[in-house]
């Protein structure tokens, strides 16, 4: 089925075509018409399924005929768990909105609030935000929610894991009651359901579309996975050995904790392998710099924690 049959108009279809998307992914086929019909939606979809376009495209379509936005107002709020995801989602919004007049912006912590406040003065159609910074900006009256039409929770399970439930509730009470709610999650846990039902009581039960999409199997099929059991003490030696023996050109190495990331970098460097790390403990500027070096191929081995890893997807 072509994108135009899903109810998307020309400026969006053109942007999608320019990105080389030929047909909608399963989540897009199901979610786009549901969102366009104004329904609330809970969707189980992992990263890689095309979920971002699944909610961004219908939002852009819905807002395409909208009147001018007042200052400090937003039409859609997209809440995400990490700074990296905020940047990635906003970059996608900007690509899809290329041929429309709609604006977007990402706000997240770890950077100065002033430039974000200044950009909000004119109003932004689609705001992508991490919960803490959003509350901060709302407290400072840098934005108002009275024109908000849609709220999206992206990677809701991750937000629950990262302890954002209280912040999300604090945000929800500030939003107009009459709004559309969209929730995307990789896994459907009781906590995620509770969150969804909590913010969208009557509508979720009557009108909600509940969509479940399994992960993109084709993408997974390109990845070889294997397990090596090894003593803790010899892990870094084995990794150094694998890097040289297999002549890996670039490797992204996930570890669980911040301090293990720093330790592994030091251990690899002792064996003559230059590596660097990204984790929640490093500044945003540093994380961006390291990611840029890795993307450019200047850095070959990048050690990342799970938190950073979630956002990693965004650097493709
Ligand atoms: P997401 O699941 O939103 O993180 O998207 C995963 C990747 O799939 C991104 O790089 C998108 O640009 C890409 N993508 C999204 N929709 C399509 C589509 N219909 N056809 C081809 N690629 C797509």
Tab-separated table of N, CA and C and ligand atoms in Angstrom, residues 3 16 19-28 45-55 57 85 88-89 92 95-96 154-155 216 218 313-314 316, ligand 1:
chain	number	residue	atom	x	y	z
A	3	UNK	N	1.990	5.240	0.609
A	3	UNK	CA	1.747	6.171	1.708
A	3	UNK	C	0.534	7.053	1.448
A	16	UNK	N	8.700	11.814	2.250
A	16	UNK	CA	8.954	10.385	2.481
A	16	UNK	C	9.655	9.778	1.267
A	19	UNK	N	13.191	10.509	1.116
A	19	UNK	CA	13.986	9.731	2.063
A	19	UNK	C	14.173	8.288	1.593
A	20	UNK	N	13.499	7.955	0.511
A	20	UNK	CA	13.658	6.616	-0.061
A	20	UNK	C	12.724	5.569	0.531
A	21	UNK	N	11.722	6.001	1.323
A	21	UNK	CA	10.766	5.023	1.860
A	21	UNK	C	9.809	4.659	0.730
A	22	UNK	N	9.673	3.367	0.438
A	22	UNK	CA	8.799	2.960	-0.666
A	22	UNK	C	7.404	2.587	-0.167
A	23	UNK	N	7.380	1.747	0.855
A	23	UNK	CA	6.066	1.357	1.386
A	23	UNK	C	6.052	1.541	2.899
A	24	UNK	N	4.868	1.726	3.470
A	24	UNK	CA	4.797	1.875	4.929
A	24	UNK	C	5.179	0.571	5.631
A	25	UNK	N	5.767	0.684	6.798
A	25	UNK	CA	6.046	-0.513	7.599
A	25	UNK	C	4.726	-0.934	8.266
A	26	UNK	N	4.655	-2.142	8.831
A	26	UNK	CA	3.383	-2.580	9.446
A	26	UNK	C	2.850	-1.614	10.501
A	27	UNK	N	3.728	-1.094	11.356
A	27	UNK	CA	3.217	-0.162	12.386
A	27	UNK	C	2.669	1.104	11.734
A	28	UNK	N	3.293	1.536	10.659
A	28	UNK	CA	2.810	2.746	9.975
A	28	UNK	C	1.454	2.476	9.331
A	45	UNK	N	5.836	-1.386	19.903
A	45	UNK	CA	6.710	-1.411	18.729
A	45	UNK	C	8.112	-1.031	19.163
A	46	UNK	N	9.071	-1.797	18.694
A	46	UNK	CA	10.450	-1.510	19.073
A	46	UNK	C	11.090	-0.535	18.096
A	47	UNK	N	12.230	-0.034	18.511
A	47	UNK	CA	13.005	0.815	17.623
A	47	UNK	C	13.393	-0.005	16.401
A	48	UNK	N	13.323	0.605	15.246
A	48	UNK	CA	13.658	-0.124	14.030
A	48	UNK	C	12.418	-0.537	13.250
A	49	UNK	N	11.240	-0.368	13.857
A	49	UNK	CA	10.005	-0.754	13.173
A	49	UNK	C	9.424	0.412	12.356
A	50	UNK	N	10.038	1.572	12.481
A	50	UNK	CA	9.491	2.747	11.793
A	50	UNK	C	8.457	3.470	12.645
A	51	UNK	N	8.534	3.279	13.960
A	51	UNK	CA	7.510	3.840	14.852
A	51	UNK	C	7.516	5.372	14.876
A	52	UNK	N	8.686	5.978	14.695
A	52	UNK	CA	8.733	7.447	14.770
A	52	UNK	C	7.864	8.058	13.665
A	53	UNK	N	8.069	7.590	12.441
A	53	UNK	CA	7.252	8.105	11.337
A	53	UNK	C	5.783	7.748	11.567
A	54	UNK	N	5.525	6.620	12.234
A	54	UNK	CA	4.143	6.185	12.469
A	54	UNK	C	3.360	7.213	13.273
A	55	UNK	N	4.025	7.919	14.188
A	55	UNK	CA	3.251	8.965	14.895
A	55	UNK	C	3.520	10.371	14.363
A	57	UNK	N	4.143	11.413	11.174
A	57	UNK	CA	3.463	11.730	9.914
A	57	UNK	C	1.997	12.127	10.130
A	85	UNK	N	17.672	10.496	22.266
A	85	UNK	CA	16.440	10.166	21.543
A	85	UNK	C	15.698	11.450	21.162
A	88	UNK	N	17.306	12.709	18.083
A	88	UNK	CA	17.013	11.847	16.934
A	88	UNK	C	15.572	12.014	16.444
A	89	UNK	N	14.624	12.035	17.388
A	89	UNK	CA	13.213	12.143	16.992
A	89	UNK	C	12.977	13.499	16.330
A	92	UNK	N	14.082	13.529	12.834
A	92	UNK	CA	13.111	12.863	11.952
A	92	UNK	C	11.934	13.782	11.661
A	95	UNK	N	12.823	16.242	9.073
A	95	UNK	CA	12.888	15.653	7.722
A	95	UNK	C	11.487	15.461	7.145
A	96	UNK	N	10.570	14.938	7.965
A	96	UNK	CA	9.225	14.675	7.447
A	96	UNK	C	8.457	15.975	7.182
A	154	UNK	N	6.962	8.327	23.986
A	154	UNK	CA	7.767	7.414	23.171
A	154	UNK	C	8.670	6.616	24.101
A	155	UNK	N	8.807	5.326	23.814
A	155	UNK	CA	9.616	4.438	24.668
A	155	UNK	C	9.143	4.531	26.121
A	216	UNK	N	11.437	-5.691	13.994
A	216	UNK	CA	11.806	-5.906	12.601
A	216	UNK	C	12.758	-7.097	12.464
A	218	UNK	N	13.832	-8.679	9.885
A	218	UNK	CA	14.868	-8.576	8.850
A	218	UNK	C	16.117	-7.874	9.363
A	313	UNK	N	20.709	4.351	18.944
A	313	UNK	CA	20.012	4.055	17.718
A	313	UNK	C	19.943	5.316	16.847
A	314	UNK	N	19.874	6.439	17.545
A	314	UNK	CA	19.698	7.664	16.799
A	314	UNK	C	20.891	8.069	15.978
A	316	UNK	N	22.588	5.982	14.118
A	316	UNK	CA	22.667	5.104	12.938
A	316	UNK	C	24.075	4.913	12.414
B	1	LIG	P1	12.328	3.962	14.007
B	1	LIG	O1	11.743	2.639	14.343
B	1	LIG	O2	11.340	5.049	14.036
B	1	LIG	O3	13.533	4.255	14.885
B	1	LIG	O4	12.859	3.912	12.476
B	1	LIG	C1	13.886	3.059	12.082
B	1	LIG	C2	14.476	3.455	10.762
B	1	LIG	O5	13.605	3.092	9.691
B	1	LIG	C3	14.775	4.929	10.573
B	1	LIG	O6	16.082	5.059	10.084
B	1	LIG	C4	13.759	5.404	9.549
B	1	LIG	O7	14.308	6.426	8.740
B	1	LIG	C5	13.484	4.156	8.741
B	1	LIG	N1	12.121	4.065	8.184
B	1	LIG	C6	10.971	4.444	8.788
B	1	LIG	N2	9.905	4.161	8.007
B	1	LIG	C7	10.393	3.600	6.873
B	1	LIG	C8	9.781	3.101	5.662
B	1	LIG	N3	8.461	3.112	5.497
B	1	LIG	N4	10.597	2.606	4.723
B	1	LIG	C9	11.941	2.588	4.896
B	1	LIG	N5	12.578	3.025	6.001
B	1	LIG	C10	11.813	3.531	6.980
